[in-house]
Amino acid sequence: MNRRRVAPRRSRPPLPLAVLSLALMHAHGASAQTAGNFDAPLTLKRTPLLTETLTPADRGQMPSIVTGDRISGRPDLETVVEGNATLRRGAVSITADRLEYYQPDDRAKATGNVRVNQAGNVYEGPELQLKLETFEGFFNNVRYQFLVNEAHGEAKRIDFVDANVSIAREATYTTCRREDFPGWMPAWLLTATTMTTDTEENEGVAKNARLSFMGITTPPIPSVSFPLSNERKSGLLPPTIGIDNTNGIEIAQPYYWNIAPNRDATITPTIMSKRGINFSNEFRYLEKGYNGMIRFDLMGSDRLMGQRYPDLGSTKRWGVWGTHHQDFDAKALGLDSLSANISINRVSDNDYWRDFTRTPSLAQRQLPNDASLNWSKGDWSGIVRTLKYQNLQYDLSPIVPAYDKMPQITANYNKYDWHGFDVSLNLDYTHFRVNTILPSQLGYDATQQSQPDGDRAMAVASISRPFITPSSFVIPKLMLNAASYNYYLPQSSIPTVTVNGTQYVNGQVYNPSSLYFFPTSSNRAVPTFSLDSGLTFERDANYFGRAFRQTLEPRAYYVYTPYRNQSMLPNYDSAANDFSFATIYTENAFSGGDRVSDTNALTLGVTSRLIDPATGVEAARFGIAQRLRFSDQKVTLPGGTPVTDRASDLLVGAQINWTPKWSLDTLVQYNPDTRKSERSAISARYNPEPYHNLSAAFRYQAPSTPTATDGSKSIDVGWQWPINDLWGDKGKNLGPGKGQGGGRWYAVGRLNYSLQDKKLTDGVLGFEYDGCCWIGRVVLQRITTGQVTANTRIMFQLEFVGFSSIGSSPMQALRQNIQRYEPLRQPGEAPSRFTNYD
């Protein structure tokens, strides 16, 4: 073992630490220069001295450096240091009033003001015995502090098993910052007969433990485990406790199983006082070529379900959710990429979405079950897909079932800058299948629904020639949208033929009381020409004392699509596009593939932007656009009316991000004929510093007809703000995920209020308290589940920072509802061992 040792010199005064260290460095450097070439250039070499984690082999090669006021001993046997004694090897340093180091067995004995720093973990006390190589030994009457989570405490004795494992006797543990005044007590404190810590497994286990919080102490707990860092570990997670107006009192006890670094599982039995026991099992995996998750929930018997449906034979409730992604060896098949995706969403009954609002199917009533195979090769790509929906019907609010795609096969070709042209070809074959459901369940005439089954083969080809300069662009484009259908028509939509007083439909006797469907086929081919053009003007400007590069960008977009009668075609997946800046510059007024709008229209618009010339950040954008029609739009969706307005509504919008602290986004859809707004939305955000966040939005949608009641008007307000600011108690910026200091209250919430119905639709309201080493949260959440029903629950959480938390976790509700919500504590990078270096 290569060690630097200081030989005893009784005839000379002791060398000070700085002089001794300099002498050692000088001797080492002199020998290196003597052996080497003085003319050779200096080069950097790797050294294990500054690595974050030292391997046993590296530790074995580290020298031992001993310094102090008085040094005595025998060479290669023992060294005794008195006064400011220090012994250092690698990541371990020991300081004491007196230190004895026995070299044959690599054992150090220190007494008087002993301090041990092991890679940033500090232990202090009066007496220590330790083997440096294996880090075996004991420390009496110890005060300790861990580097990663800043936890600290005291112990009557700590036995070091090795460099990772230690056992503390009669120990305490807390993450509360130690204050320097008489009688100080931490807000929470864990006491244990024995406490075993394993830094390699990042786990602590306390035996015969008690937890004290604000003077309240729990009964003895036989065993409790807790993390020493932010890494995962197996064991019982904190229990979840909540009160729900539907389920009653909920108590869940999750168990986390860290199977491997790339696989884990969470098993959660939940007792619901009004329902029964629900078992939830979630498994996650991550491999080199695939990854995914699957969750299965099961409630053997639901008492509320039995009360709701007394004649129901079984009240078993279950749900299955899963995702899987698989990458294949595409090169072996001559492809650039080949992957598969599977998504599963299934539940036992129609009421599941209302009764179990915290499952993955929250507020979803059409659950997709999807499997796809995706490939690409050069300019080609495609998908083979099957999609089937589970539709959850509700009597008070029925929904029209979506069509299943069983299967869908696509192939897409995209070639850019081919001799100056952009070429694309999109091919799609889909077999549509409707979910079986009685028309009476929908509350309307079934003939209004499209045909139940059908095949559609579609091809969309386009070619364009962009002419682009730094200040202008002109893009002429030709498209052809062709489709072929094989489908079924209801007898009520086919003309009847009367023979001898009897009505016939497709050769069969017409029966008005029955719903017959007859096979038929049809085709369509619709060409489209479009011309997109625009200019860009720039100038230097100055507004409110700031310099900007201002642009003026007029744009003209002309589309001509001749009329083709499509009224007899089925409608499987087409819907009217939302009227916005994103859709006003498109060829087709419909989404999906079943309708192509006839268009002879010109869209005119202009946009102006303010750009910071130094950073390129867009500080503001203003836009206005309107579509001018030269002929009526005759193609409609089933039950729709043709568009005859020569001028569309006027779109006016603005986005302002003047500073990172606040932003404003507004959109108005103005009808020039009625001189009223058809739709308007304005949202604002103010975020001056961390944990200070206000957002507000107003949305208005006019009724579709003067006598309709489908309009809406709502206000949405969200916030996260320290209440202490109200009385001038400003916090500190401690960095991301560390809060703003202890003793601070925060108000959090989001309210969505319907001005039309004069009621709160959804809302989250809560308070957080940061006690430095503990955080308390109380959150009330309301979720609307029907026209007259809502689910309300109250959640609380008491988090002991760096140790554990008790109660239901409202964090998911806060993250999902509050824009830019910042948790008071977030996992960060583990501090380096040199952060606390002696």
Tab-separated table of C-alpha atoms in Angstrom, residues 295-503:
chain	number	residue	atom	x	y	z
A	295	ARG	CA	-52.707	-1.211	-13.992
A	296	PHE	CA	-55.563	-3.383	-12.785
A	297	ASP	CA	-58.193	-2.317	-10.226
A	298	LEU	CA	-60.663	-4.757	-8.694
A	299	MET	CA	-63.497	-4.310	-6.201
A	300	GLY	CA	-65.080	-7.674	-5.468
A	301	SER	CA	-68.390	-6.225	-4.273
A	302	ASP	CA	-69.647	-2.619	-4.372
A	303	ARG	CA	-72.399	-1.922	-1.835
A	304	LEU	CA	-73.413	1.358	-3.491
A	305	MET	CA	-73.728	-0.369	-6.856
A	306	GLY	CA	-76.052	-2.917	-5.268
A	307	GLN	CA	-78.211	-0.156	-3.809
A	308	ARG	CA	-78.328	1.710	-7.127
A	309	TYR	CA	-79.297	-1.397	-9.136
A	310	PRO	CA	-81.059	-3.851	-6.774
A	311	ASP	CA	-81.756	-6.332	-9.601
A	312	LEU	CA	-78.136	-6.437	-10.714
A	313	GLY	CA	-76.724	-9.920	-10.224
A	314	SER	CA	-73.086	-8.959	-9.639
A	315	THR	CA	-71.628	-5.769	-8.182
A	316	LYS	CA	-68.022	-6.532	-9.071
A	317	ARG	CA	-66.180	-3.441	-10.381
A	318	TRP	CA	-62.906	-3.516	-12.264
A	319	GLY	CA	-60.742	-1.434	-14.581
A	320	VAL	CA	-57.701	-2.187	-16.752
A	321	TRP	CA	-55.316	0.430	-18.169
A	322	GLY	CA	-52.085	-0.248	-19.971
A	323	THR	CA	-49.571	1.124	-22.462
A	324	HIS	CA	-46.758	-0.633	-24.282
A	325	HIS	CA	-44.172	0.629	-26.781
A	326	GLN	CA	-41.948	-1.768	-28.690
A	327	ASP	CA	-39.018	-0.993	-31.009
A	328	PHE	CA	-38.062	-3.677	-33.530
A	329	ASP	CA	-34.894	-4.322	-35.516
A	330	ALA	CA	-35.941	-2.376	-38.600
A	331	LYS	CA	-32.616	-2.780	-40.419
A	332	ALA	CA	-33.121	-6.531	-40.720
A	333	LEU	CA	-36.362	-5.854	-42.637
A	334	GLY	CA	-34.864	-3.109	-44.784
A	335	LEU	CA	-36.722	-0.308	-42.957
A	336	ASP	CA	-35.512	2.827	-41.245
A	337	SER	CA	-37.774	2.334	-38.221
A	338	LEU	CA	-40.393	-0.122	-37.020
A	339	SER	CA	-42.296	0.182	-33.753
A	340	ALA	CA	-45.545	-0.890	-32.118
A	341	ASN	CA	-47.814	0.830	-29.617
A	342	ILE	CA	-50.615	-0.675	-27.551
A	343	SER	CA	-53.057	1.245	-25.352
A	344	ILE	CA	-55.731	-0.467	-23.235
A	345	ASN	CA	-58.585	1.280	-21.403
A	346	ARG	CA	-61.423	-0.941	-20.161
A	347	VAL	CA	-63.802	-0.742	-17.210
A	348	SER	CA	-66.564	-2.965	-15.933
A	349	ASP	CA	-69.630	-0.733	-16.357
A	350	ASN	CA	-71.059	2.584	-17.577
A	351	ASP	CA	-70.963	4.224	-14.125
A	352	TYR	CA	-67.261	3.654	-13.523
A	353	TRP	CA	-66.208	7.129	-14.709
A	354	ARG	CA	-68.562	8.778	-12.184
A	355	ASP	CA	-67.783	6.557	-9.201
A	356	PHE	CA	-63.982	6.300	-9.480
A	357	THR	CA	-62.923	9.798	-10.492
A	358	ARG	CA	-59.250	9.331	-9.564
A	359	THR	CA	-58.564	6.440	-11.912
A	360	PRO	CA	-56.810	6.935	-15.289
A	361	SER	CA	-60.251	7.127	-16.974
A	362	LEU	CA	-61.135	10.315	-15.090
A	363	ALA	CA	-63.925	12.180	-16.955
A	364	GLN	CA	-63.503	9.978	-20.046
A	365	ARG	CA	-66.613	8.416	-21.500
A	366	GLN	CA	-65.148	7.048	-24.712
A	367	LEU	CA	-62.262	4.795	-23.729
A	368	PRO	CA	-59.912	4.025	-26.638
A	369	ASN	CA	-58.325	0.602	-27.023
A	370	ASP	CA	-55.649	1.080	-29.624
A	371	ALA	CA	-52.922	-1.042	-31.234
A	372	SER	CA	-50.682	0.207	-34.031
A	373	LEU	CA	-47.608	-0.801	-36.019
A	374	ASN	CA	-45.566	2.150	-37.314
A	375	TRP	CA	-42.877	2.019	-40.005
A	376	SER	CA	-40.763	4.349	-42.122
A	377	LYS	CA	-38.476	3.926	-45.098
A	378	GLY	CA	-36.889	6.941	-46.718
A	379	ASP	CA	-39.674	9.318	-47.756
A	380	TRP	CA	-42.348	6.711	-46.967
A	381	SER	CA	-44.066	6.029	-43.661
A	382	GLY	CA	-47.190	4.227	-42.586
A	383	ILE	CA	-49.357	2.746	-39.862
A	384	VAL	CA	-51.359	-0.433	-39.423
A	385	ARG	CA	-53.876	0.229	-36.655
A	386	THR	CA	-56.920	-1.116	-34.857
A	387	LEU	CA	-58.995	1.194	-32.661
A	388	LYS	CA	-62.031	0.185	-30.617
A	389	TYR	CA	-63.919	2.403	-28.157
A	390	GLN	CA	-65.768	1.508	-25.004
A	391	ASN	CA	-68.596	4.030	-24.715
A	392	LEU	CA	-69.849	4.769	-21.204
A	393	GLN	CA	-73.482	5.849	-21.483
A	394	TYR	CA	-75.270	7.997	-18.903
A	395	ASP	CA	-79.047	8.453	-19.058
A	396	LEU	CA	-78.957	12.153	-18.164
A	397	SER	CA	-76.305	12.889	-20.799
A	398	PRO	CA	-76.126	10.282	-23.580
A	399	ILE	CA	-73.314	10.376	-26.131
A	400	VAL	CA	-73.175	9.269	-29.761
A	401	PRO	CA	-70.752	6.326	-30.026
A	402	ALA	CA	-67.587	6.871	-32.015
A	403	TYR	CA	-66.791	4.531	-34.886
A	404	ASP	CA	-64.228	1.790	-34.391
A	405	LYS	CA	-61.430	1.463	-36.932
A	406	MET	CA	-61.005	-2.265	-37.491
A	407	PRO	CA	-58.473	-1.906	-39.108
A	408	GLN	CA	-56.889	1.262	-40.487
A	409	ILE	CA	-53.952	1.046	-42.915
A	410	THR	CA	-52.093	4.157	-44.065
A	411	ALA	CA	-49.092	4.900	-46.274
A	412	ASN	CA	-47.644	8.402	-46.632
A	413	TYR	CA	-45.082	9.757	-49.050
A	414	ASN	CA	-43.490	13.164	-48.548
A	415	LYS	CA	-40.758	14.547	-50.792
A	416	TYR	CA	-39.467	18.054	-50.239
A	417	ASP	CA	-37.509	20.170	-52.695
A	418	TRP	CA	-37.803	17.698	-55.554
A	419	HIS	CA	-36.521	19.876	-58.383
A	420	GLY	CA	-38.057	22.768	-56.468
A	421	PHE	CA	-41.379	21.016	-55.845
A	422	ASP	CA	-42.900	19.581	-52.662
A	423	VAL	CA	-44.840	16.374	-53.305
A	424	SER	CA	-47.005	14.336	-50.956
A	425	LEU	CA	-49.292	11.318	-51.217
A	426	ASN	CA	-51.438	10.046	-48.329
A	427	LEU	CA	-53.196	6.690	-48.684
A	428	ASP	CA	-55.725	5.426	-46.150
A	429	TYR	CA	-57.930	2.354	-45.965
A	430	THR	CA	-60.269	2.034	-42.968
A	431	HIS	CA	-63.070	-0.325	-42.051
A	432	PHE	CA	-65.472	1.539	-39.763
A	433	ARG	CA	-67.645	-0.359	-37.353
A	434	VAL	CA	-70.204	1.214	-35.079
A	435	ASN	CA	-70.678	0.159	-31.473
A	436	THR	CA	-73.953	-1.676	-30.935
A	437	ILE	CA	-76.399	0.483	-28.959
A	438	LEU	CA	-80.170	0.845	-28.921
A	439	PRO	CA	-81.425	4.081	-30.538
A	440	SER	CA	-83.666	4.729	-27.535
A	441	GLN	CA	-80.576	5.053	-25.359
A	442	LEU	CA	-79.455	8.026	-27.404
A	443	GLY	CA	-82.717	9.912	-27.203
A	444	TYR	CA	-83.041	10.648	-30.933
A	445	ASP	CA	-84.029	9.048	-34.212
A	446	ALA	CA	-81.434	6.426	-35.165
A	447	THR	CA	-81.652	7.395	-38.821
A	448	GLN	CA	-79.817	10.590	-37.952
A	449	GLN	CA	-76.764	8.492	-37.223
A	450	SER	CA	-74.509	7.445	-40.096
A	451	GLN	CA	-74.435	3.927	-41.448
A	452	PRO	CA	-73.308	1.317	-38.931
A	453	ASP	CA	-70.538	-0.294	-40.991
A	454	GLY	CA	-68.497	0.642	-44.010
A	455	ASP	CA	-65.155	0.650	-45.809
A	456	ARG	CA	-63.360	3.754	-46.993
A	457	ALA	CA	-60.331	3.862	-49.275
A	458	MET	CA	-58.921	7.364	-49.585
A	459	ALA	CA	-56.016	9.013	-51.413
A	460	VAL	CA	-54.893	12.625	-51.078
A	461	ALA	CA	-52.174	13.796	-53.476
A	462	SER	CA	-50.636	17.248	-53.579
A	463	ILE	CA	-47.865	19.091	-55.392
A	464	SER	CA	-46.659	22.608	-54.660
A	465	ARG	CA	-43.909	24.915	-55.881
A	466	PRO	CA	-42.727	27.289	-53.115
A	467	PHE	CA	-41.139	30.589	-54.186
A	468	ILE	CA	-39.524	31.916	-51.031
A	469	THR	CA	-37.308	34.934	-50.433
A	470	PRO	CA	-36.278	36.569	-47.147
A	471	SER	CA	-39.100	39.106	-47.516
A	472	SER	CA	-41.834	37.218	-49.388
A	473	PHE	CA	-43.316	33.859	-50.286
A	474	VAL	CA	-45.686	32.545	-52.938
A	475	ILE	CA	-46.817	28.911	-52.816
A	476	PRO	CA	-49.164	27.586	-55.512
A	477	LYS	CA	-50.531	24.132	-54.727
A	478	LEU	CA	-52.670	21.486	-56.417
A	479	MET	CA	-54.494	18.737	-54.513
A	480	LEU	CA	-56.700	15.797	-55.389
A	481	ASN	CA	-58.842	14.131	-52.724
A	482	ALA	CA	-60.344	10.846	-53.879
A	483	ALA	CA	-62.301	8.288	-51.866
A	484	SER	CA	-64.250	5.100	-52.492
A	485	TYR	CA	-66.918	3.770	-50.099
A	486	ASN	CA	-68.645	0.470	-49.503
A	487	TYR	CA	-71.282	0.986	-46.833
A	488	TYR	CA	-74.897	0.501	-45.771
A	489	LEU	CA	-77.909	2.794	-46.115
A	490	PRO	CA	-80.986	2.688	-43.847
A	491	GLN	CA	-84.208	1.918	-45.733
A	492	SER	CA	-85.681	5.259	-44.711
A	493	SER	CA	-83.095	7.093	-46.855
A	494	ILE	CA	-83.748	5.014	-50.053
A	495	PRO	CA	-86.684	5.926	-52.347
A	496	THR	CA	-89.512	3.385	-52.313
A	497	VAL	CA	-91.164	1.801	-55.341
A	498	THR	CA	-94.894	0.958	-55.270
A	499	VAL	CA	-96.045	-2.150	-57.159
A	500	ASN	CA	-99.705	-3.234	-56.924
A	501	GLY	CA	-100.126	-1.144	-53.778
A	502	THR	CA	-97.040	-2.607	-52.031
A	503	GLN	CA	-93.953	-0.490	-51.284
